[in-house]
Amino acid sequence: MSLQPYPSHERSTMDAAPIADIQGNVVSFDGRLDNYRELAEQLGLDAAAASDSEIVICAFQRWEESCFARFTGDWAMALWSGPNRQLYLARDHAGTRTLYFAQTKNEVRWSTFLDALVQTGINRSLSEDYAARYLAQLPMRDLTPYESIHSVLPGHYLRIADGKISRHAHWSALIRETIQYKSEAEYDEHFVSLFRQAVARRTGPGAPILAELSGGMDSTSIVCMSDHMRRMNDPNAEILDTLSYFDDSEASFDERTYFSITEKIRGRVGTHIDIELRNRTFEPHDAAEGLYLIPGADNLTFRKERRFHDTVWLRGFRSILSGIGGDEVLGGVPTGLPELSDHLVFFRWIRLCREAVSWSMVDRSPLALTLARTAVHSSKTFQFQTVNNQKLPPWISTRFRPALHHAKKTLHLGLFSHWGAPSRLDNAMSWWSIMETLPHLFPLILSRPEYRYPYLDKDLVEYLFSIPRAQILRPGRRRFLMRRALAKIVPGEILERRRKAFQLHGPLTALREAADDLQGLFTNSAHVVQRGWINADELRSGLNQIARGDTRHWQGLLRAITLELWLRSSHHTPTLRTANPADALASISSTVP
């Protein structure tokens, strides 16, 4: 077992190598334990002197595999149980560290980085299951583009013994506990306390941290909370640097107006990067620059990455604070259907009608229509939804469709094995949608930032998923709790701005402008056509429809294009180029025969 250290926080310098105990247990730990003091006290250890690895191995001695559920923080680990000759691979509740594995007849290999497994001679055959889900825009869960390589799921651990692998959940987003307070002030106080803790956990002493500042409520709240904590005792305290993205070609992406408000209040201007959403080239990335291991890149991607590398990475930043997850856990999507479904399922007829009236008034929908939507939402929540062939892009191979029907039924990861309130199930499904979009899942070539996600903090998420939904949002008032609780910390112009959800016109415009050129991309020699994954005639017809203004399948069309471009880039299988090992994040890897 091996560990490549990455001292990004104060305690990480204590974990320089895998550690073993006298029983023959060995642990290789990557990350940060936020509840190390509590665990150390329970285990009789000196919290200041014991590393996170020591705490983990002592916890395993005490609680065996149930110990994984006790760990709070951002982590991934490999743990070898010597007495039982069992290997455990585990990730934290949100999967903030990647962990991949490959099993052959005689051995199991694992690594933090996908690159390490792809480079070690493991079969690199492309996964058709992955390709099918990618083209159909379905969640990937534990799949990678490579048939023999899988990932450990967030909130899960694998037990590997006698050549068999079993998967077990140690945390679930389906929170069953309910927290009820007597006043809104109590909800606000608890939220602010946990949010402050989530930010503090990810902004403590260590390597330089860069905070994303988009101009929206989520990233701005993180930056403002960090400033508030640092300046409480010292008005001249050092505050975080920020990184903001903008695109002048997108009318709905004019973020400079908003992140400039926060910069002015802070008295500090951050780094600004133009992301050029419209300037898609639809040309394959030059594999001589290095190979992207996940589809999605074109030859503009590397130019953007170079800009990030030169303006951010070379200045010494290694950790990035991200506001991802705020929309999903704090009521950024203004719909009352989950809560109305709760009232319907539990026969609370009076509350259902009263609140349905309130939600109907928001968009002036007839009450009967709101109630009908509630009934449909309730029904769908408790069903294993199958893939509707009519909603799939018509160019997807017919031989993929049976597999996609099966895939859809297996994506909910046991959420429906027990009865629950529709709003709780909705929270859990939203959680798994976040797990698919986190930026650390899509590794760069020139750099490997460590991403930190305050809104995905375990304690904060469990609280937000256990309080009444009416505290999170109300008819005509999204982010109800957040706006109240942070009113004295976050600028009012940000808290009261209209929702940032918008239709990006740039990619769609780029598709229309390049439609004629793209016709030549999908000839019979195209990789996706030769492999039988798509029908070339149907796809070219889809390009014509886009040019005529039919946008029904434009996102699916982008998926087909990026998959073809990725296959063209990786077709020559060049030597993989990744971040400089001396600059890369911590990684754990090894082989067990």
Coordinates of C-alpha atoms in Angstrom, one line a residue:
M1 CA 0.0 0.0 0.0
S2 CA 1.2 3.5 -0.8
L3 CA 0.4 7.1 0.0
Q4 CA 1.5 10.2 -1.8
P5 CA 1.1 13.0 0.8
Y6 CA -0.5 16.3 0.0
P7 CA -0.3 18.8 3.0
S8 CA -3.3 20.9 2.2
H9 CA -4.5 21.4 5.8
E10 CA -2.8 21.7 9.2
R11 CA -3.2 18.1 10.3
S12 CA -2.4 16.6 6.9
T13 CA 1.3 16.8 7.6
M14 CA 0.9 14.1 10.2
D15 CA -0.1 11.5 7.5
A16 CA 3.0 10.9 5.5
A17 CA 2.7 7.1 4.8
P18 CA 0.3 4.2 5.4
I19 CA 0.3 3.0 9.0
A20 CA -0.1 -0.4 10.6
D21 CA -0.9 -1.8 14.0
I22 CA 0.3 -4.9 15.8
Q23 CA -2.7 -6.9 14.6
G24 CA -1.6 -6.5 11.0
N25 CA -4.2 -3.9 10.0
V26 CA -2.9 -1.3 7.6
V27 CA -4.6 2.0 6.5
S28 CA -3.8 4.4 3.8
F29 CA -5.9 7.6 4.3
D30 CA -6.4 10.5 2.0
G31 CA -8.3 13.6 3.3
R32 CA -9.5 15.3 6.5
L33 CA -11.4 14.0 9.6
D34 CA -13.4 16.9 10.9
N35 CA -14.6 15.1 14.0
Y36 CA -11.2 13.9 15.0
R37 CA -11.4 15.4 18.5
E38 CA -14.7 13.6 19.3
L39 CA -13.3 10.3 18.0
A40 CA -10.0 10.6 19.8
E41 CA -11.8 11.2 23.1
Q42 CA -14.0 8.1 22.5
L43 CA -10.9 6.0 21.7
G44 CA -8.7 7.4 24.5
L45 CA -6.2 9.1 22.2
D46 CA -4.5 12.5 22.4
A47 CA -6.3 14.4 19.6
A48 CA -3.4 16.8 19.2
A49 CA -0.8 14.0 18.7
A50 CA -2.9 11.4 16.9
S51 CA -3.0 11.6 13.1
D52 CA -6.2 10.9 11.2
S53 CA -4.8 7.6 10.1
E54 CA -4.1 6.6 13.7
I55 CA -7.7 7.5 14.7
V56 CA -9.0 5.5 11.7
I57 CA -7.1 2.4 12.5
C58 CA -8.0 2.6 16.3
A59 CA -11.7 3.1 15.3
F60 CA -11.5 0.0 13.1
Q61 CA -10.1 -2.0 16.0
R62 CA -13.0 -0.8 18.2
W63 CA -16.0 -0.8 15.8
E64 CA -14.8 -2.8 12.8
E65 CA -16.5 -1.9 9.6
S66 CA -19.2 0.1 11.3
C67 CA -16.5 2.7 12.0
F68 CA -16.9 4.2 8.5
A69 CA -20.3 5.7 9.5
R70 CA -18.7 7.5 12.4
F71 CA -16.2 9.5 10.2
T72 CA -17.1 13.1 9.3
G73 CA -15.0 15.0 6.8
D74 CA -13.7 14.7 3.3
W75 CA -11.8 11.4 2.9
A76 CA -11.2 8.2 1.0
M77 CA -9.2 5.3 2.4
A78 CA -8.0 1.8 1.8
L79 CA -7.9 -0.4 4.9
W80 CA -6.4 -3.9 5.0
S81 CA -7.7 -6.1 7.9
G82 CA -4.8 -8.5 8.5
P83 CA -6.5 -10.9 10.9
N84 CA -9.5 -11.4 8.5
R85 CA -7.5 -11.0 5.2
Q86 CA -10.1 -8.5 4.0
L87 CA -9.6 -5.2 2.1
Y88 CA -11.9 -2.3 2.6
L89 CA -12.2 0.6 0.1
A90 CA -14.3 3.5 1.4
R91 CA -15.3 7.1 0.5
D92 CA -17.0 9.8 2.6
H93 CA -20.7 10.5 2.4
A94 CA -20.2 13.0 -0.5
G95 CA -17.4 11.3 -2.4
T96 CA -15.2 14.4 -2.2
R97 CA -12.2 12.2 -2.9
T98 CA -12.2 9.8 -5.9
L99 CA -11.3 6.2 -5.4
Y100 CA -11.2 3.7 -8.3
F101 CA -10.5 -0.1 -8.4
A102 CA -10.0 -2.9 -10.9
Q103 CA -10.5 -6.6 -10.2
T104 CA -8.9 -9.3 -12.3
K105 CA -8.9 -13.0 -11.7
N106 CA -5.8 -12.9 -9.5
E107 CA -5.7 -9.4 -7.9
V108 CA -7.4 -6.1 -7.0
R109 CA -5.8 -2.8 -7.7
W110 CA -7.0 0.6 -6.5
S111 CA -6.0 4.2 -6.8
T112 CA -7.2 7.7 -6.0
F113 CA -6.5 8.6 -9.6
L114 CA -8.0 7.0 -12.7
D115 CA -4.7 7.6 -14.5
A116 CA -2.8 5.3 -12.3
L117 CA -5.0 2.3 -13.2
V118 CA -5.2 3.1 -16.9
Q119 CA -1.4 3.3 -17.1
T120 CA -0.7 0.0 -15.3
G121 CA -1.6 -2.3 -18.1
I122 CA -5.2 -3.0 -17.0
N123 CA -7.6 -3.8 -19.9
R124 CA -8.6 -0.4 -21.3
S125 CA -11.6 -1.7 -23.3
L126 CA -14.3 0.9 -23.4
S127 CA -17.4 0.3 -21.4
E128 CA -20.6 0.1 -23.5
D129 CA -22.7 0.5 -20.4
Y130 CA -20.9 3.8 -19.8
A131 CA -21.3 4.9 -23.4
A132 CA -25.1 4.1 -23.4
R133 CA -25.7 6.1 -20.2
Y134 CA -23.5 8.9 -21.4
L135 CA -25.4 9.3 -24.7
A136 CA -28.8 9.0 -22.8
Q137 CA -27.7 11.5 -20.1
L138 CA -28.3 9.0 -17.3
P139 CA -26.2 8.9 -14.1
M140 CA -23.0 6.9 -14.2
R141 CA -22.9 5.8 -10.6
D142 CA -19.9 3.5 -10.3
L143 CA -19.1 3.2 -14.0
T144 CA -16.0 4.7 -15.7
P145 CA -15.3 4.7 -19.5
Y146 CA -13.2 1.6 -19.0
E147 CA -14.8 -1.8 -18.8
S148 CA -12.6 -3.2 -16.0
I149 CA -12.4 -0.1 -13.8
H150 CA -15.1 1.1 -11.4
S151 CA -15.4 3.7 -8.7
V152 CA -16.3 3.3 -5.1
L153 CA -19.6 5.0 -4.6
P154 CA -20.0 8.1 -2.3
G155 CA -21.2 7.0 1.1
H156 CA -20.2 3.4 0.5
Y157 CA -17.5 1.0 1.3
L158 CA -16.4 -2.2 -0.5
R159 CA -15.4 -5.4 1.4
I160 CA -13.1 -7.5 -0.7
A161 CA -12.4 -11.1 0.5
D162 CA -11.8 -14.4 -1.1
G163 CA -12.0 -12.9 -4.6
K164 CA -15.5 -11.5 -3.9
I165 CA -16.5 -7.8 -3.7
S166 CA -19.6 -6.7 -1.7
R167 CA -20.8 -3.1 -1.5
H168 CA -22.3 -1.6 1.6
A169 CA -23.7 1.9 2.4
H170 CA -22.4 3.6 5.5
W171 CA -24.5 6.8 5.0
S172 CA -27.7 7.6 3.2
A173 CA -29.2 10.9 2.0
L174 CA -32.6 9.5 2.9
I175 CA -32.8 11.2 6.3
R176 CA -35.6 9.9 8.4
E177 CA -35.2 12.0 11.6
T178 CA -37.3 15.2 11.9
I179 CA -36.2 18.4 13.7
Q180 CA -38.9 20.7 14.9
Y181 CA -38.4 24.1 16.6
K182 CA -40.9 26.5 18.0
S183 CA -39.7 29.6 16.1
E184 CA -38.0 30.5 12.9
A185 CA -35.2 32.1 14.9
E186 CA -34.2 28.7 16.2
Y187 CA -34.0 27.3 12.7
D188 CA -31.9 30.3 11.6
E189 CA -29.5 30.0 14.6
H190 CA -28.9 26.3 14.0
F191 CA -28.4 26.8 10.3
V192 CA -25.9 29.7 10.8
S193 CA -24.0 27.6 13.4
L194 CA -23.7 24.6 11.0
F195 CA -22.9 26.7 8.0
R196 CA -20.2 28.6 9.9
Q197 CA -18.8 25.2 11.0
A198 CA -18.9 23.9 7.4
V199 CA -16.9 26.9 6.1
A200 CA -14.5 26.8 9.0
R201 CA -13.7 23.1 8.5
R202 CA -12.6 23.9 4.9
T203 CA -10.8 27.2 5.4
G204 CA -8.5 26.4 8.3
P205 CA -4.7 26.7 8.4
G206 CA -2.8 25.0 5.6
A207 CA -2.0 25.5 1.9
P208 CA -3.5 28.6 0.2
I209 CA -7.2 28.4 -0.5
L210 CA -9.0 30.0 -3.4
A211 CA -12.8 30.6 -3.2
E212 CA -15.0 30.6 -6.3
L213 CA -17.2 33.7 -6.4
S214 CA -19.8 33.5 -9.1
G215 CA -22.1 36.3 -8.1
G216 CA -24.8 33.9 -7.0
M217 CA -26.1 33.3 -3.5
D218 CA -24.1 30.0 -2.8
S219 CA -20.5 31.0 -3.5
T220 CA -21.1 34.6 -2.2
S221 CA -22.4 33.2 1.1
I222 CA -19.4 31.1 1.5
V223 CA -17.0 34.0 0.9
C224 CA -18.9 36.3 3.1
M225 CA -19.2 33.8 5.9
S226 CA -15.4 33.2 5.7
D227 CA -14.8 37.0 5.8
H228 CA -17.2 37.4 8.7
M229 CA -15.5 34.7 10.8
R230 CA -12.0 36.0 10.1
R231 CA -12.8 39.7 10.8
M232 CA -14.9 39.1 13.9
N233 CA -11.8 39.6 16.2
D234 CA -9.5 41.4 13.8
P235 CA -10.9 43.8 11.2
N236 CA -7.6 43.6 9.4
A237 CA -7.4 39.8 9.2
E238 CA -6.3 38.2 6.0
I239 CA -9.2 37.1 3.8
L240 CA -9.5 34.6 1.0
D241 CA -8.6 35.2 -2.6
T242 CA -11.4 34.6 -5.1
L243 CA -11.9 33.3 -8.6
S244 CA -14.8 34.5 -10.8
Y245 CA -15.9 33.4 -14.3
F246 CA -17.7 35.5 -16.8
D247 CA -18.8 35.3 -20.4
D248 CA -19.7 38.6 -22.2
S249 CA -21.4 36.6 -25.1
E250 CA -24.0 35.3 -22.7
A251 CA -26.6 37.9 -21.7
S252 CA -27.8 35.6 -18.9
F253 CA -24.2 35.1 -17.6
D254 CA -23.4 38.7 -16.8
E255 CA -22.0 37.8 -13.4
R256 CA -19.5 40.6 -13.2
T257 CA -22.3 43.0 -12.0
Y258 CA -22.9 40.7 -9.0
F259 CA -19.5 39.5 -8.0
S260 CA -18.2 43.1 -8.3
I261 CA -20.6 44.0 -5.5
T262 CA -19.1 41.5 -3.2
E263 CA -15.5 42.5 -4.2
K264 CA -16.2 46.1 -3.5
I265 CA -17.5 45.3 0.0
R266 CA -14.6 43.1 0.7
G267 CA -12.1 45.6 -0.6
R268 CA -10.4 42.9 -2.7
V269 CA -10.6 42.2 -6.4
G270 CA -10.2 38.5 -7.4
T271 CA -9.0 36.7 -10.5
H272 CA -11.5 36.9 -13.4
I273 CA -11.5 34.3 -16.2
D274 CA -13.5 34.5 -19.5
I275 CA -15.0 31.0 -20.0
E276 CA -16.1 31.6 -23.7
L277 CA -19.2 29.4 -23.7
R278 CA -20.0 30.3 -27.3
N279 CA -16.5 29.5 -28.7
R280 CA -17.0 25.8 -29.0
T281 CA -14.7 24.4 -31.7
F282 CA -16.1 20.8 -32.0
E283 CA -12.7 19.6 -32.9
P284 CA -10.9 16.9 -31.0
H285 CA -8.4 17.7 -28.4
D286 CA -4.7 17.2 -29.4
A287 CA -3.7 14.1 -27.5
A288 CA -0.1 15.2 -27.7
E289 CA -1.0 17.7 -24.9
G290 CA -2.1 14.8 -22.7
L291 CA -5.2 12.6 -22.6
Y292 CA -8.5 13.5 -20.9
L293 CA -9.8 10.3 -19.3
I294 CA -13.4 11.3 -19.2
P295 CA -15.4 12.5 -22.3
G296 CA -16.4 16.1 -22.6
A297 CA -13.3 18.0 -23.8
D298 CA -12.6 19.6 -27.2
N299 CA -9.5 21.5 -28.3
L300 CA -10.8 24.6 -26.6
T301 CA -10.9 22.8 -23.2
F302 CA -7.1 22.6 -23.0
R303 CA -6.8 26.4 -23.8
K304 CA -9.2 27.1 -20.9
E305 CA -7.2 24.8 -18.6
R306 CA -4.0 26.5 -19.6
R307 CA -5.5 29.9 -18.6
F308 CA -6.5 28.5 -15.2
H309 CA -3.0 26.9 -14.8
D310 CA -1.2 30.2 -15.6
T311 CA -3.4 32.5 -13.7
V312 CA -4.2 30.4 -10.6
W313 CA -2.2 27.2 -10.2
L314 CA 1.2 28.8 -10.7
R315 CA 0.4 31.3 -7.9
G316 CA 0.4 28.4 -5.4
F317 CA -3.3 27.8 -4.9
R318 CA -4.1 24.1 -4.5
S319 CA -7.5 24.0 -2.8
I320 CA -10.7 25.6 -4.2
L321 CA -13.9 26.3 -2.3
S322 CA -17.0 25.6 -4.4
G323 CA -20.6 26.6 -3.9
I324 CA -21.9 23.5 -5.6
G325 CA -24.9 21.9 -3.8
G326 CA -26.4 25.0 -2.4
D327 CA -29.3 25.0 -4.9
E328 CA -30.3 21.4 -4.1
V329 CA -30.0 21.5 -0.3
L330 CA -31.3 25.0 0.3
G331 CA -34.4 25.3 -1.9
G332 CA -33.0 26.9 -5.0
V333 CA -35.5 25.2 -7.2
P334 CA -38.9 26.9 -6.6
T335 CA -41.4 24.0 -6.6
G336 CA -43.8 23.0 -3.9
L337 CA -44.6 19.5 -5.4
P338 CA -42.5 17.5 -2.9
E339 CA -44.2 19.1 0.1
L340 CA -47.6 18.9 -1.4
S341 CA -47.0 15.3 -2.2
D342 CA -46.2 14.7 1.5
H343 CA -49.6 16.1 2.4
L344 CA -51.3 13.9 -0.2
V345 CA -49.5 10.7 0.8
F346 CA -50.2 11.2 4.5
F347 CA -53.9 12.3 3.9
R348 CA -53.5 15.8 5.2
W349 CA -56.2 17.1 3.0
I350 CA -56.8 20.5 4.5
R351 CA -53.1 21.5 4.4
L352 CA -52.9 20.1 0.9
C353 CA -55.6 22.3 -0.4
R354 CA -54.5 25.4 1.5
E355 CA -50.9 25.2 0.4
A356 CA -51.9 24.1 -3.2
V357 CA -53.8 27.4 -3.4
S358 CA -50.7 29.3 -2.3
W359 CA -48.5 27.6 -4.9
S360 CA -51.1 28.1 -7.6
M361 CA -51.1 31.8 -7.0
V362 CA -47.3 32.0 -7.7
D363 CA -47.7 31.0 -11.3
R364 CA -51.4 31.6 -11.6
S365 CA -52.1 27.9 -12.3
P366 CA -55.6 26.5 -11.8
L367 CA -55.9 24.7 -8.4
A368 CA -57.0 21.6 -10.2
L369 CA -53.9 21.6 -12.3
T370 CA -51.6 22.0 -9.2
L371 CA -53.4 19.1 -7.5
A372 CA -53.1 16.9 -10.6
R373 CA -49.4 17.7 -10.8
T374 CA -49.1 16.8 -7.2
A375 CA -50.7 13.4 -7.8
V376 CA -48.4 12.7 -10.8
H377 CA -45.3 13.7 -8.8
S378 CA -46.4 11.5 -5.9
S379 CA -46.9 8.5 -8.2
K380 CA -43.6 8.9 -10.0
T381 CA -41.7 9.3 -6.7
F382 CA -42.6 5.8 -5.6
Q383 CA -42.1 4.1 -9.0
F384 CA -39.0 2.6 -10.6
Q385 CA -39.0 4.9 -13.6
T386 CA -38.1 3.3 -16.9
V387 CA -36.6 5.1 -19.9
N388 CA -39.1 6.5 -22.2
N389 CA -38.0 5.6 -25.8
Q390 CA -39.8 8.7 -27.1
K391 CA -37.6 10.9 -24.9
L392 CA -34.3 9.3 -25.9
P393 CA -32.4 11.0 -28.7
P394 CA -33.5 9.0 -31.8
W395 CA -29.9 8.4 -32.9
I396 CA -29.1 6.2 -29.9
S397 CA -28.6 2.6 -31.1
T398 CA -31.6 0.3 -30.7
R399 CA -29.4 -2.4 -29.1
F400 CA -28.7 0.1 -26.2
R401 CA -32.3 0.6 -25.3
P402 CA -33.0 -2.6 -23.4
A403 CA -29.8 -2.0 -21.3
L404 CA -31.0 1.6 -20.7
H405 CA -34.3 0.4 -19.4
H406 CA -32.5 -1.9 -17.0
A407 CA -30.1 0.8 -16.0
K408 CA -32.8 3.3 -15.0
K409 CA -34.3 0.7 -12.6
T410 CA -31.0 0.2 -10.8
L411 CA -30.0 3.8 -10.4
H412 CA -31.8 4.6 -7.2
L413 CA -29.4 2.6 -5.0
G414 CA -32.0 1.2 -2.6
L415 CA -33.9 4.5 -1.9
F416 CA -37.2 2.8 -2.5
S417 CA -36.7 -0.2 -0.3
H418 CA -38.5 1.6 2.5
W419 CA -41.4 3.9 2.6
G420 CA -40.7 7.5 3.1
A421 CA -42.1 11.0 2.7
P422 CA -41.9 12.1 -1.0
S423 CA -40.0 15.2 0.0
R424 CA -37.3 13.1 1.7
L425 CA -37.1 10.8 -1.3
D426 CA -36.8 13.9 -3.5
N427 CA -33.9 15.2 -1.3
A428 CA -32.1 11.9 -1.7
M429 CA -32.5 11.8 -5.5
S430 CA -31.3 15.4 -5.7
W431 CA -28.3 14.4 -3.6
W432 CA -27.4 11.7 -6.1
S433 CA -27.7 14.2 -9.0
I434 CA -25.2 16.4 -7.2
M435 CA -22.8 13.5 -6.9
E436 CA -22.6 13.2 -10.7
T437 CA -21.6 16.8 -11.3
L438 CA -18.8 17.6 -8.9
P439 CA -15.8 19.0 -10.7
H440 CA -13.1 16.8 -9.1
L441 CA -14.7 13.9 -11.0
F442 CA -13.4 15.4 -14.2
P443 CA -9.6 15.6 -13.8
L444 CA -7.5 18.2 -15.6
I445 CA -4.2 17.5 -17.4
L446 CA -2.1 20.4 -16.1
S447 CA -3.3 20.6 -12.5
R448 CA -5.4 18.7 -9.9
P449 CA -7.1 21.2 -7.6
E450 CA -8.5 19.9 -4.3
Y451 CA -12.2 20.9 -4.3
R452 CA -14.0 21.6 -1.0
Y453 CA -17.7 21.8 -0.8
P454 CA -19.2 23.5 2.3
Y455 CA -22.8 22.9 1.3
L456 CA -22.1 19.1 1.2
D457 CA -20.9 19.1 4.8
K458 CA -22.3 16.0 6.5
D459 CA -23.7 17.8 9.5
L460 CA -25.2 20.6 7.5
V461 CA -26.9 18.3 5.0
E462 CA -28.4 16.1 7.7
Y463 CA -29.9 19.1 9.3
L464 CA -31.3 20.6 6.1
F465 CA -32.8 17.3 5.1
S466 CA -34.4 16.8 8.5
I467 CA -36.2 20.1 9.0
P468 CA -39.7 20.9 7.6
R469 CA -39.5 21.8 3.9
A470 CA -41.6 24.9 4.6
Q471 CA -38.5 26.3 6.4
I472 CA -36.4 25.9 3.3
L473 CA -38.8 27.5 0.8
R474 CA -42.3 28.8 0.6
P475 CA -44.7 29.8 -2.2
G476 CA -43.1 32.7 -4.1
R477 CA -40.1 32.7 -1.7
R478 CA -37.3 30.3 -2.5
R479 CA -34.2 30.1 -0.2
F480 CA -36.5 31.1 2.6
L481 CA -34.2 30.0 5.4
M482 CA -31.0 31.1 3.8
R483 CA -32.3 34.7 3.1
R484 CA -33.4 35.1 6.7
A485 CA -30.4 33.6 8.4
L486 CA -27.7 35.3 6.4
A487 CA -29.3 38.8 6.0
K488 CA -26.6 40.4 8.1
I489 CA -23.7 38.6 6.5
V490 CA -24.4 38.5 2.7
P491 CA -25.2 41.7 0.6
G492 CA -28.9 42.2 0.1
E493 CA -28.4 42.7 -3.7
I494 CA -27.2 39.1 -3.8
L495 CA -29.7 37.5 -1.5
E496 CA -32.6 39.2 -3.4
R497 CA -31.3 38.7 -7.0
R498 CA -33.4 36.6 -9.3
R499 CA -32.6 32.9 -9.6
K500 CA -29.5 32.2 -11.6
A501 CA -31.0 29.2 -13.4
F502 CA -31.0 30.0 -17.1
Q503 CA -30.8 28.6 -20.5
L504 CA -27.3 29.0 -21.8
H505 CA -27.5 30.2 -25.4
G506 CA -23.8 30.0 -26.2
P507 CA -23.6 26.2 -26.7
L508 CA -26.8 26.1 -28.6
T509 CA -25.7 29.0 -30.8
A510 CA -22.4 27.2 -31.4
L511 CA -24.2 24.1 -32.4
R512 CA -26.3 25.9 -35.0
E513 CA -23.4 27.8 -36.4
A514 CA -21.3 24.6 -36.8
A515 CA -24.2 22.4 -38.0
D516 CA -22.9 22.1 -41.5
D517 CA -19.3 21.3 -40.4
L518 CA -20.6 18.7 -37.9
Q519 CA -22.4 16.8 -40.7
G520 CA -19.0 15.6 -41.8
L521 CA -18.1 14.5 -38.2
F522 CA -20.7 11.7 -38.3
T523 CA -19.9 9.7 -41.4
N524 CA -19.7 5.9 -41.4
S525 CA -16.1 6.3 -40.3
A526 CA -17.1 8.0 -37.0
H527 CA -16.0 5.9 -34.0
V528 CA -19.5 6.0 -32.4
V529 CA -21.0 4.8 -35.7
Q530 CA -18.5 2.0 -36.3
R531 CA -19.1 0.8 -32.8
G532 CA -22.8 0.7 -33.4
W533 CA -23.6 3.1 -30.7
I534 CA -25.5 5.7 -32.8
N535 CA -27.3 5.8 -36.2
A536 CA -25.4 8.4 -38.4
D537 CA -28.4 9.3 -40.5
E538 CA -30.6 10.0 -37.5
L539 CA -27.9 12.1 -35.9
R540 CA -27.4 14.2 -39.1
S541 CA -31.1 14.7 -39.2
G542 CA -30.9 15.9 -35.6
L543 CA -28.3 18.5 -36.7
N544 CA -30.6 19.7 -39.4
Q545 CA -33.4 20.1 -36.8
I546 CA -31.1 22.1 -34.6
A547 CA -30.3 24.4 -37.5
R548 CA -34.1 24.9 -38.1
G549 CA -34.7 25.8 -34.5
D550 CA -35.8 22.5 -33.0
T551 CA -33.9 22.3 -29.7
R552 CA -35.5 19.2 -28.1
H553 CA -32.4 17.0 -28.1
W554 CA -29.6 19.6 -28.3
Q555 CA -28.0 18.4 -25.0
G556 CA -28.1 14.8 -26.2
L557 CA -26.5 16.0 -29.5
L558 CA -23.7 17.6 -27.5
R559 CA -23.1 14.3 -25.7
A560 CA -22.8 12.4 -29.0
I561 CA -20.4 15.0 -30.4
T562 CA -18.2 15.1 -27.3
L563 CA -18.1 11.3 -27.1
E564 CA -16.9 11.1 -30.7
L565 CA -14.3 13.9 -30.2
W566 CA -13.0 12.0 -27.1
L567 CA -12.7 8.8 -29.0
R568 CA -10.8 10.5 -31.7
S569 CA -8.4 12.1 -29.2
S570 CA -7.8 8.8 -27.4
H571 CA -7.7 6.6 -30.5
H572 CA -3.9 6.7 -30.7
T573 CA -3.6 5.9 -27.0
P574 CA -0.6 8.2 -26.3
T575 CA 1.4 8.1 -23.2
L576 CA -0.8 9.6 -20.5
R577 CA 0.2 13.0 -19.2
T578 CA -1.1 14.0 -15.8
A579 CA -0.3 16.6 -13.2
N580 CA 3.3 16.7 -12.0
P581 CA 3.4 14.1 -9.2
A582 CA 5.1 16.6 -6.9
D583 CA 2.2 19.0 -7.3
A584 CA -0.6 16.4 -7.4
L585 CA -3.1 15.8 -4.6
A586 CA -2.7 13.0 -2.1
S587 CA -3.2 9.6 -3.6
I588 CA -3.5 6.1 -2.3
S589 CA -2.9 3.0 -4.4
S590 CA -1.7 -0.5 -4.3
T591 CA -2.4 -4.1 -5.3
V592 CA -3.6 -7.1 -3.3
P593 CA -3.2 -10.6 -4.8

